[in-house]
């Protein structure tokens, strides 16, 4: 039951919690119309950092350091969990749901690790557990996938889902900045997670593609079924060599499904300069969806930042107030589909390999010969002299299976050919190429 005055409490006044507060404050009149005849009462704000205490001009709001004071407050019906990280956020959410409160969160880690349990608890307690902000921040992608794309099975999701790494790769490409410098900037602006290794090492994108795939494919998944890799090993030399070969490096999350088999992964990839995801800049996110009846759809928008995140939290609040009885994501509770998840290493991709000739002598011909001797043909290669005055070669192979590439690279290393293999990345290829469709 929703009271005429809907009591709201916010746990955590970091970027997203504060963004939510600011939107509720600034857009009070507009939001009131959206939920008429109901009204929002922003009752309590909690944060362990008293310096984050925030005064409201429009609501009679108290500030506390105790999450329990919010969760147990009798007039608070909707709890916003914006603390971030797995614990104690998971405990706060579970406690609030068990107490019969609706919960809204941007917390992708908790949703990916404990979402099914929390949805079950929400269902049992007849409350909502909503997390639209957890993927794509300001892009309402979960609503689209869940409620709108219901005419045919979703077959493919390809996305740039982490704003921080996208912003870093942009600065590395456009300003030749190092990864460390670019990360500092992303942290200053408030894009990065409290622990930025979650962005850099691909975990944040892993949680997001997990949530998208689970909702999109209407199935329960396990996180350990998904291979992921971040951008930590991407050096300025990779960015430059890829550019000379006609590509840009992006951290890409891919989920593909054919009947009841899916392949899901996160990895940095070379993308053609004219691919639509290459135009996703800064902390923006971009998401391509494919299903047979609606074809290819593309969504983009702000993927990080307090106001962007706060905007979808407020949308979830409005959704709860207007449709308190409608249980979102019910298909994951009542009747999830069975899906077999495969490692995508059965797919053939072209690969980029960065090589350093040990003796300083560079010979593209020599590289080609060694690759061919080891069962791989080269489509293209280029070279640069890096900042440290080291010569580097960037090679683009013809499409091959990853295990074949790895075996060949292993042999090239073992044979003491004089070439040091420094990095390799796959080149993005459309699913419809993989499946041999037009
Ligand atoms: N650190 C996240 C990102 C914030 O950079 O995308 C939004 O989820």
PDB file of N, CA, C and O in Angstrom, residues 214-283:
ATOM      1  N   UNK A 214      20.755 -11.098 -18.210  1.00  0.00           N
ATOM      2  CA  UNK A 214      19.791 -11.837 -17.409  1.00  0.00           C
ATOM      3  C   UNK A 214      18.380 -11.338 -17.704  1.00  0.00           C
ATOM      4  O   UNK A 214      17.459 -12.125 -17.927  1.00  0.00           O
ATOM      5  N   UNK A 215      18.230 -10.024 -17.737  1.00  0.00           N
ATOM      6  CA  UNK A 215      16.908  -9.456 -18.034  1.00  0.00           C
ATOM      7  C   UNK A 215      16.546  -9.692 -19.504  1.00  0.00           C
ATOM      8  O   UNK A 215      15.428 -10.111 -19.819  1.00  0.00           O
ATOM      9  N   UNK A 216      17.502  -9.414 -20.376  1.00  0.00           N
ATOM     10  CA  UNK A 216      17.221  -9.488 -21.813  1.00  0.00           C
ATOM     11  C   UNK A 216      16.910 -10.900 -22.264  1.00  0.00           C
ATOM     12  O   UNK A 216      16.024 -11.116 -23.093  1.00  0.00           O
ATOM     13  N   UNK A 217      17.633 -11.876 -21.729  1.00  0.00           N
ATOM     14  CA  UNK A 217      17.424 -13.267 -22.145  1.00  0.00           C
ATOM     15  C   UNK A 217      16.447 -14.001 -21.215  1.00  0.00           C
ATOM     16  O   UNK A 217      16.211 -15.194 -21.376  1.00  0.00           O
ATOM     17  N   UNK A 218      15.912 -13.254 -20.224  1.00  0.00           N
ATOM     18  CA  UNK A 218      14.900 -13.801 -19.284  1.00  0.00           C
ATOM     19  C   UNK A 218      15.410 -15.052 -18.580  1.00  0.00           C
ATOM     20  O   UNK A 218      14.721 -16.067 -18.469  1.00  0.00           O
ATOM     21  N   UNK A 219      16.637 -14.982 -18.110  1.00  0.00           N
ATOM     22  CA  UNK A 219      17.258 -16.166 -17.526  1.00  0.00           C
ATOM     23  C   UNK A 219      18.054 -15.807 -16.279  1.00  0.00           C
ATOM     24  O   UNK A 219      18.443 -14.662 -16.103  1.00  0.00           O
ATOM     25  N   UNK A 220      18.277 -16.785 -15.424  1.00  0.00           N
ATOM     26  CA  UNK A 220      19.172 -16.584 -14.292  1.00  0.00           C
ATOM     27  C   UNK A 220      20.571 -17.057 -14.694  1.00  0.00           C
ATOM     28  O   UNK A 220      20.717 -18.167 -15.216  1.00  0.00           O
ATOM     29  N   UNK A 221      21.563 -16.212 -14.464  1.00  0.00           N
ATOM     30  CA  UNK A 221      22.937 -16.541 -14.855  1.00  0.00           C
ATOM     31  C   UNK A 221      23.821 -16.624 -13.615  1.00  0.00           C
ATOM     32  O   UNK A 221      23.399 -16.239 -12.533  1.00  0.00           O
ATOM     33  N   UNK A 222      25.043 -17.071 -13.819  1.00  0.00           N
ATOM     34  CA  UNK A 222      26.056 -17.001 -12.751  1.00  0.00           C
ATOM     35  C   UNK A 222      27.189 -16.115 -13.231  1.00  0.00           C
ATOM     36  O   UNK A 222      27.604 -16.202 -14.387  1.00  0.00           O
ATOM     37  N   UNK A 223      27.689 -15.275 -12.324  1.00  0.00           N
ATOM     38  CA  UNK A 223      28.757 -14.356 -12.729  1.00  0.00           C
ATOM     39  C   UNK A 223      29.983 -15.098 -13.253  1.00  0.00           C
ATOM     40  O   UNK A 223      30.647 -14.643 -14.175  1.00  0.00           O
ATOM     41  N   UNK A 224      30.265 -16.280 -12.658  1.00  0.00           N
ATOM     42  CA  UNK A 224      31.479 -16.989 -13.080  1.00  0.00           C
ATOM     43  C   UNK A 224      31.342 -17.636 -14.465  1.00  0.00           C
ATOM     44  O   UNK A 224      32.266 -18.263 -14.963  1.00  0.00           O
ATOM     45  N   UNK A 225      30.178 -17.455 -15.109  1.00  0.00           N
ATOM     46  CA  UNK A 225      30.028 -17.971 -16.481  1.00  0.00           C
ATOM     47  C   UNK A 225      30.550 -16.965 -17.503  1.00  0.00           C
ATOM     48  O   UNK A 225      30.573 -17.242 -18.690  1.00  0.00           O
ATOM     49  N   UNK A 226      30.897 -15.772 -17.026  1.00  0.00           N
ATOM     50  CA  UNK A 226      31.232 -14.691 -17.967  1.00  0.00           C
ATOM     51  C   UNK A 226      32.716 -14.338 -17.895  1.00  0.00           C
ATOM     52  O   UNK A 226      33.232 -14.011 -16.829  1.00  0.00           O
ATOM     53  N   UNK A 227      33.388 -14.393 -19.020  1.00  0.00           N
ATOM     54  CA  UNK A 227      34.798 -13.986 -19.072  1.00  0.00           C
ATOM     55  C   UNK A 227      34.889 -12.478 -19.153  1.00  0.00           C
ATOM     56  O   UNK A 227      34.144 -11.855 -19.904  1.00  0.00           O
ATOM     57  N   UNK A 228      35.811 -11.909 -18.417  1.00  0.00           N
ATOM     58  CA  UNK A 228      35.939 -10.453 -18.497  1.00  0.00           C
ATOM     59  C   UNK A 228      37.401 -10.042 -18.381  1.00  0.00           C
ATOM     60  O   UNK A 228      38.210 -10.735 -17.786  1.00  0.00           O
ATOM     61  N   UNK A 229      37.685  -8.891 -18.976  1.00  0.00           N
ATOM     62  CA  UNK A 229      39.042  -8.351 -18.949  1.00  0.00           C
ATOM     63  C   UNK A 229      38.898  -6.839 -19.083  1.00  0.00           C
ATOM     64  O   UNK A 229      38.042  -6.350 -19.830  1.00  0.00           O
ATOM     65  N   UNK A 230      39.687  -6.087 -18.350  1.00  0.00           N
ATOM     66  CA  UNK A 230      39.586  -4.628 -18.399  1.00  0.00           C
ATOM     67  C   UNK A 230      40.643  -4.003 -19.286  1.00  0.00           C
ATOM     68  O   UNK A 230      41.174  -4.659 -20.184  1.00  0.00           O
ATOM     69  N   UNK A 231      40.968  -2.747 -18.990  1.00  0.00           N
ATOM     70  CA  UNK A 231      41.877  -2.014 -19.886  1.00  0.00           C
ATOM     71  C   UNK A 231      43.277  -1.827 -19.293  1.00  0.00           C
ATOM     72  O   UNK A 231      44.101  -1.117 -19.843  1.00  0.00           O
ATOM     73  N   UNK A 232      43.537  -2.461 -18.132  1.00  0.00           N
ATOM     74  CA  UNK A 232      44.810  -2.221 -17.433  1.00  0.00           C
ATOM     75  C   UNK A 232      46.025  -2.406 -18.347  1.00  0.00           C
ATOM     76  O   UNK A 232      47.006  -1.677 -18.249  1.00  0.00           O
ATOM     77  N   UNK A 233      45.978  -3.389 -19.250  1.00  0.00           N
ATOM     78  CA  UNK A 233      47.158  -3.675 -20.086  1.00  0.00           C
ATOM     79  C   UNK A 233      47.201  -2.854 -21.379  1.00  0.00           C
ATOM     80  O   UNK A 233      48.079  -3.075 -22.220  1.00  0.00           O
ATOM     81  N   UNK A 234      46.246  -1.944 -21.538  1.00  0.00           N
ATOM     82  CA  UNK A 234      46.270  -1.142 -22.777  1.00  0.00           C
ATOM     83  C   UNK A 234      47.253   0.008 -22.594  1.00  0.00           C
ATOM     84  O   UNK A 234      47.087   0.867 -21.725  1.00  0.00           O
ATOM     85  N   UNK A 235      48.272   0.011 -23.434  1.00  0.00           N
ATOM     86  CA  UNK A 235      49.300   1.050 -23.340  1.00  0.00           C
ATOM     87  C   UNK A 235      49.074   2.078 -24.445  1.00  0.00           C
ATOM     88  O   UNK A 235      48.356   1.818 -25.420  1.00  0.00           O
ATOM     89  N   UNK A 236      49.711   3.214 -24.286  1.00  0.00           N
ATOM     90  CA  UNK A 236      49.637   4.271 -25.301  1.00  0.00           C
ATOM     91  C   UNK A 236      50.042   3.713 -26.676  1.00  0.00           C
ATOM     92  O   UNK A 236      49.474   4.073 -27.705  1.00  0.00           O
ATOM     93  N   UNK A 237      51.012   2.781 -26.669  1.00  0.00           N
ATOM     94  CA  UNK A 237      51.468   2.197 -27.952  1.00  0.00           C
ATOM     95  C   UNK A 237      50.338   1.429 -28.646  1.00  0.00           C
ATOM     96  O   UNK A 237      50.234   1.436 -29.871  1.00  0.00           O
ATOM     97  N   UNK A 238      49.493   0.750 -27.852  1.00  0.00           N
ATOM     98  CA  UNK A 238      48.370   0.019 -28.460  1.00  0.00           C
ATOM     99  C   UNK A 238      47.398   0.985 -29.124  1.00  0.00           C
ATOM    100  O   UNK A 238      46.892   0.737 -30.216  1.00  0.00           O
ATOM    101  N   UNK A 239      47.163   2.096 -28.418  1.00  0.00           N
ATOM    102  CA  UNK A 239      46.225   3.099 -28.945  1.00  0.00           C
ATOM    103  C   UNK A 239      46.754   3.624 -30.288  1.00  0.00           C
ATOM    104  O   UNK A 239      46.026   3.730 -31.276  1.00  0.00           O
ATOM    105  N   UNK A 240      48.065   3.921 -30.312  1.00  0.00           N
ATOM    106  CA  UNK A 240      48.656   4.494 -31.533  1.00  0.00           C
ATOM    107  C   UNK A 240      48.707   3.496 -32.681  1.00  0.00           C
ATOM    108  O   UNK A 240      48.401   3.824 -33.824  1.00  0.00           O
ATOM    109  N   UNK A 241      49.099   2.266 -32.371  1.00  0.00           N
ATOM    110  CA  UNK A 241      49.181   1.255 -33.437  1.00  0.00           C
ATOM    111  C   UNK A 241      47.789   0.953 -33.994  1.00  0.00           C
ATOM    112  O   UNK A 241      47.611   0.837 -35.209  1.00  0.00           O
ATOM    113  N   UNK A 242      46.801   0.851 -33.075  1.00  0.00           N
ATOM    114  CA  UNK A 242      45.430   0.580 -33.536  1.00  0.00           C
ATOM    115  C   UNK A 242      44.961   1.718 -34.437  1.00  0.00           C
ATOM    116  O   UNK A 242      44.349   1.493 -35.480  1.00  0.00           O
ATOM    117  N   UNK A 243      45.263   2.949 -34.051  1.00  0.00           N
ATOM    118  CA  UNK A 243      44.863   4.109 -34.869  1.00  0.00           C
ATOM    119  C   UNK A 243      45.483   4.000 -36.267  1.00  0.00           C
ATOM    120  O   UNK A 243      44.815   4.202 -37.277  1.00  0.00           O
ATOM    121  N   UNK A 244      46.784   3.648 -36.329  1.00  0.00           N
ATOM    122  CA  UNK A 244      47.438   3.530 -37.642  1.00  0.00           C
ATOM    123  C   UNK A 244      46.834   2.404 -38.487  1.00  0.00           C
ATOM    124  O   UNK A 244      46.870   2.450 -39.708  1.00  0.00           O
ATOM    125  N   UNK A 245      46.299   1.404 -37.804  1.00  0.00           N
ATOM    126  CA  UNK A 245      45.673   0.291 -38.543  1.00  0.00           C
ATOM    127  C   UNK A 245      44.227   0.606 -38.918  1.00  0.00           C
ATOM    128  O   UNK A 245      43.548  -0.174 -39.575  1.00  0.00           O
ATOM    129  N   UNK A 246      43.720   1.766 -38.443  1.00  0.00           N
ATOM    130  CA  UNK A 246      42.360   2.189 -38.800  1.00  0.00           C
ATOM    131  C   UNK A 246      41.306   1.857 -37.745  1.00  0.00           C
ATOM    132  O   UNK A 246      40.123   1.815 -38.041  1.00  0.00           O
ATOM    133  N   UNK A 247      41.737   1.647 -36.491  1.00  0.00           N
ATOM    134  CA  UNK A 247      40.795   1.249 -35.430  1.00  0.00           C
ATOM    135  C   UNK A 247      40.968   2.114 -34.182  1.00  0.00           C
ATOM    136  O   UNK A 247      41.977   2.799 -34.010  1.00  0.00           O
ATOM    137  N   UNK A 248      39.966   1.986 -33.324  1.00  0.00           N
ATOM    138  CA  UNK A 248      40.022   2.630 -32.019  1.00  0.00           C
ATOM    139  C   UNK A 248      39.742   1.557 -30.963  1.00  0.00           C
ATOM    140  O   UNK A 248      38.923   0.669 -31.193  1.00  0.00           O
ATOM    141  N   UNK A 249      40.421   1.640 -29.826  1.00  0.00           N
ATOM    142  CA  UNK A 249      40.217   0.606 -28.796  1.00  0.00           C
ATOM    143  C   UNK A 249      39.092   1.036 -27.858  1.00  0.00           C
ATOM    144  O   UNK A 249      39.078   2.166 -27.360  1.00  0.00           O
ATOM    145  N   UNK A 250      38.155   0.137 -27.634  1.00  0.00           N
ATOM    146  CA  UNK A 250      37.014   0.394 -26.745  1.00  0.00           C
ATOM    147  C   UNK A 250      36.851  -0.801 -25.811  1.00  0.00           C
ATOM    148  O   UNK A 250      37.121  -1.940 -26.224  1.00  0.00           O
ATOM    149  N   UNK A 251      36.365  -0.561 -24.596  1.00  0.00           N
ATOM    150  CA  UNK A 251      36.019  -1.680 -23.708  1.00  0.00           C
ATOM    151  C   UNK A 251      34.583  -2.086 -24.028  1.00  0.00           C
ATOM    152  O   UNK A 251      33.649  -1.322 -23.801  1.00  0.00           O
ATOM    153  N   UNK A 252      34.448  -3.275 -24.595  1.00  0.00           N
ATOM    154  CA  UNK A 252      33.151  -3.687 -25.138  1.00  0.00           C
ATOM    155  C   UNK A 252      32.577  -4.870 -24.341  1.00  0.00           C
ATOM    156  O   UNK A 252      33.300  -5.808 -23.994  1.00  0.00           O
ATOM    157  N   UNK A 253      31.297  -4.798 -24.060  1.00  0.00           N
ATOM    158  CA  UNK A 253      30.587  -5.928 -23.425  1.00  0.00           C
ATOM    159  C   UNK A 253      29.674  -6.524 -24.490  1.00  0.00           C
ATOM    160  O   UNK A 253      28.956  -5.785 -25.178  1.00  0.00           O
ATOM    161  N   UNK A 254      29.729  -7.843 -24.632  1.00  0.00           N
ATOM    162  CA  UNK A 254      28.940  -8.503 -25.681  1.00  0.00           C
ATOM    163  C   UNK A 254      28.166  -9.675 -25.083  1.00  0.00           C
ATOM    164  O   UNK A 254      28.716 -10.461 -24.311  1.00  0.00           O
ATOM    165  N   UNK A 255      26.909  -9.778 -25.455  1.00  0.00           N
ATOM    166  CA  UNK A 255      26.115 -10.964 -25.081  1.00  0.00           C
ATOM    167  C   UNK A 255      25.347 -11.391 -26.319  1.00  0.00           C
ATOM    168  O   UNK A 255      24.651 -10.590 -26.934  1.00  0.00           O
ATOM    169  N   UNK A 256      25.506 -12.655 -26.696  1.00  0.00           N
ATOM    170  CA  UNK A 256      24.831 -13.166 -27.892  1.00  0.00           C
ATOM    171  C   UNK A 256      24.088 -14.444 -27.542  1.00  0.00           C
ATOM    172  O   UNK A 256      24.608 -15.276 -26.806  1.00  0.00           O
ATOM    173  N   UNK A 257      22.906 -14.572 -28.106  1.00  0.00           N
ATOM    174  CA  UNK A 257      22.121 -15.770 -27.791  1.00  0.00           C
ATOM    175  C   UNK A 257      21.523 -16.345 -29.073  1.00  0.00           C
ATOM    176  O   UNK A 257      21.023 -15.597 -29.915  1.00  0.00           O
ATOM    177  N   UNK A 258      21.603 -17.631 -29.202  1.00  0.00           N
ATOM    178  CA  UNK A 258      20.945 -18.347 -30.308  1.00  0.00           C
ATOM    179  C   UNK A 258      20.181 -19.479 -29.665  1.00  0.00           C
ATOM    180  O   UNK A 258      20.781 -20.322 -28.983  1.00  0.00           O
ATOM    181  N   UNK A 259      18.873 -19.480 -29.841  1.00  0.00           N
ATOM    182  CA  UNK A 259      18.018 -20.447 -29.156  1.00  0.00           C
ATOM    183  C   UNK A 259      18.355 -20.478 -27.663  1.00  0.00           C
ATOM    184  O   UNK A 259      18.276 -19.466 -27.030  1.00  0.00           O
ATOM    185  N   UNK A 260      18.791 -21.633 -27.110  1.00  0.00           N
ATOM    186  CA  UNK A 260      19.036 -21.626 -25.665  1.00  0.00           C
ATOM    187  C   UNK A 260      20.526 -21.666 -25.321  1.00  0.00           C
ATOM    188  O   UNK A 260      20.942 -22.156 -24.292  1.00  0.00           O
ATOM    189  N   UNK A 261      21.339 -21.094 -26.219  1.00  0.00           N
ATOM    190  CA  UNK A 261      22.782 -21.026 -25.955  1.00  0.00           C
ATOM    191  C   UNK A 261      23.237 -19.576 -26.037  1.00  0.00           C
ATOM    192  O   UNK A 261      22.891 -18.857 -26.979  1.00  0.00           O
ATOM    193  N   UNK A 262      23.996 -19.138 -25.050  1.00  0.00           N
ATOM    194  CA  UNK A 262      24.468 -17.746 -25.062  1.00  0.00           C
ATOM    195  C   UNK A 262      25.972 -17.689 -24.866  1.00  0.00           C
ATOM    196  O   UNK A 262      26.582 -18.597 -24.300  1.00  0.00           O
ATOM    197  N   UNK A 263      26.555 -16.608 -25.347  1.00  0.00           N
ATOM    198  CA  UNK A 263      27.968 -16.312 -25.102  1.00  0.00           C
ATOM    199  C   UNK A 263      28.041 -14.880 -24.595  1.00  0.00           C
ATOM    200  O   UNK A 263      27.414 -13.998 -25.174  1.00  0.00           O
ATOM    201  N   UNK A 264      28.762 -14.677 -23.504  1.00  0.00           N
ATOM    202  CA  UNK A 264      28.782 -13.342 -22.890  1.00  0.00           C
ATOM    203  C   UNK A 264      30.218 -13.022 -22.465  1.00  0.00           C
ATOM    204  O   UNK A 264      30.899 -13.879 -21.904  1.00  0.00           O
ATOM    205  N   UNK A 265      30.658 -11.808 -22.718  1.00  0.00           N
ATOM    206  CA  UNK A 265      32.000 -11.440 -22.247  1.00  0.00           C
ATOM    207  C   UNK A 265      32.216  -9.931 -22.264  1.00  0.00           C
ATOM    208  O   UNK A 265      31.475  -9.190 -22.922  1.00  0.00           O
ATOM    209  N   UNK A 266      33.284  -9.515 -21.580  1.00  0.00           N
ATOM    210  CA  UNK A 266      33.699  -8.101 -21.555  1.00  0.00           C
ATOM    211  C   UNK A 266      35.170  -8.075 -21.908  1.00  0.00           C
ATOM    212  O   UNK A 266      35.954  -8.812 -21.310  1.00  0.00           O
ATOM    213  N   UNK A 267      35.562  -7.246 -22.874  1.00  0.00           N
ATOM    214  CA  UNK A 267      36.991  -7.158 -23.194  1.00  0.00           C
ATOM    215  C   UNK A 267      37.294  -5.908 -24.017  1.00  0.00           C
ATOM    216  O   UNK A 267      36.411  -5.395 -24.720  1.00  0.00           O
ATOM    217  N   UNK A 268      38.534  -5.422 -23.920  1.00  0.00           N
ATOM    218  CA  UNK A 268      38.902  -4.322 -24.812  1.00  0.00           C
ATOM    219  C   UNK A 268      39.056  -4.860 -26.224  1.00  0.00           C
ATOM    220  O   UNK A 268      39.609  -5.949 -26.416  1.00  0.00           O
ATOM    221  N   UNK A 269      38.553  -4.125 -27.195  1.00  0.00           N
ATOM    222  CA  UNK A 269      38.581  -4.612 -28.577  1.00  0.00           C
ATOM    223  C   UNK A 269      38.931  -3.470 -29.518  1.00  0.00           C
ATOM    224  O   UNK A 269      38.699  -2.300 -29.197  1.00  0.00           O
ATOM    225  N   UNK A 270      39.417  -3.817 -30.699  1.00  0.00           N
ATOM    226  CA  UNK A 270      39.601  -2.810 -31.742  1.00  0.00           C
ATOM    227  C   UNK A 270      38.282  -2.698 -32.492  1.00  0.00           C
ATOM    228  O   UNK A 270      37.707  -3.718 -32.898  1.00  0.00           O
ATOM    229  N   UNK A 271      37.817  -1.456 -32.663  1.00  0.00           N
ATOM    230  CA  UNK A 271      36.573  -1.267 -33.424  1.00  0.00           C
ATOM    231  C   UNK A 271      36.859  -0.375 -34.618  1.00  0.00           C
ATOM    232  O   UNK A 271      37.626   0.595 -34.502  1.00  0.00           O
ATOM    233  N   UNK A 272      36.207  -0.695 -35.723  1.00  0.00           N
ATOM    234  CA  UNK A 272      36.302   0.139 -36.927  1.00  0.00           C
ATOM    235  C   UNK A 272      35.956   1.574 -36.584  1.00  0.00           C
ATOM    236  O   UNK A 272      35.002   1.811 -35.872  1.00  0.00           O
ATOM    237  N   UNK A 273      36.695   2.519 -37.166  1.00  0.00           N
ATOM    238  CA  UNK A 273      36.458   3.933 -36.857  1.00  0.00           C
ATOM    239  C   UNK A 273      35.029   4.362 -37.173  1.00  0.00           C
ATOM    240  O   UNK A 273      34.531   5.313 -36.592  1.00  0.00           O
ATOM    241  N   UNK A 274      34.380   3.672 -38.117  1.00  0.00           N
ATOM    242  CA  UNK A 274      33.028   4.126 -38.465  1.00  0.00           C
ATOM    243  C   UNK A 274      31.934   3.346 -37.732  1.00  0.00           C
ATOM    244  O   UNK A 274      30.753   3.499 -38.030  1.00  0.00           O
ATOM    245  N   UNK A 275      32.317   2.549 -36.747  1.00  0.00           N
ATOM    246  CA  UNK A 275      31.292   1.846 -35.958  1.00  0.00           C
ATOM    247  C   UNK A 275      30.597   2.841 -35.022  1.00  0.00           C
ATOM    248  O   UNK A 275      31.238   3.726 -34.444  1.00  0.00           O
ATOM    249  N   UNK A 276      29.294   2.670 -34.859  1.00  0.00           N
ATOM    250  CA  UNK A 276      28.511   3.627 -34.074  1.00  0.00           C
ATOM    251  C   UNK A 276      29.005   3.715 -32.620  1.00  0.00           C
ATOM    252  O   UNK A 276      28.964   4.794 -32.007  1.00  0.00           O
ATOM    253  N   UNK A 277      29.543   2.637 -32.077  1.00  0.00           N
ATOM    254  CA  UNK A 277      30.017   2.695 -30.690  1.00  0.00           C
ATOM    255  C   UNK A 277      31.320   3.481 -30.541  1.00  0.00           C
ATOM    256  O   UNK A 277      31.663   3.912 -29.446  1.00  0.00           O
ATOM    257  N   UNK A 278      32.029   3.655 -31.648  1.00  0.00           N
ATOM    258  CA  UNK A 278      33.256   4.460 -31.594  1.00  0.00           C
ATOM    259  C   UNK A 278      32.911   5.930 -31.347  1.00  0.00           C
ATOM    260  O   UNK A 278      33.699   6.697 -30.812  1.00  0.00           O
ATOM    261  N   UNK A 279      31.704   6.309 -31.713  1.00  0.00           N
ATOM    262  CA  UNK A 279      31.259   7.693 -31.482  1.00  0.00           C
ATOM    263  C   UNK A 279      30.755   7.930 -30.063  1.00  0.00           C
ATOM    264  O   UNK A 279      30.252   9.001 -29.760  1.00  0.00           O
ATOM    265  N   UNK A 280      30.825   6.932 -29.221  1.00  0.00           N
ATOM    266  CA  UNK A 280      30.443   7.114 -27.814  1.00  0.00           C
ATOM    267  C   UNK A 280      31.668   7.664 -27.094  1.00  0.00           C
ATOM    268  O   UNK A 280      32.669   6.970 -26.945  1.00  0.00           O
ATOM    269  N   UNK A 281      31.563   8.919 -26.675  1.00  0.00           N
ATOM    270  CA  UNK A 281      32.742   9.567 -26.100  1.00  0.00           C
ATOM    271  C   UNK A 281      32.574   9.877 -24.623  1.00  0.00           C
ATOM    272  O   UNK A 281      31.454   9.930 -24.102  1.00  0.00           O
ATOM    273  N   UNK A 282      33.713  10.140 -23.986  1.00  0.00           N
ATOM    274  CA  UNK A 282      33.717  10.532 -22.577  1.00  0.00           C
ATOM    275  C   UNK A 282      33.052   9.462 -21.727  1.00  0.00           C
ATOM    276  O   UNK A 282      33.212   8.269 -21.958  1.00  0.00           O
ATOM    277  N   UNK A 283      32.264   9.921 -20.753  1.00  0.00           N
ATOM    278  CA  UNK A 283      31.632   8.956 -19.831  1.00  0.00           C
ATOM    279  C   UNK A 283      30.287   8.474 -20.350  1.00  0.00           C
ATOM    280  O   UNK A 283      29.512   7.886 -19.597  1.00  0.00           O
TER     281      UNK A 283
END
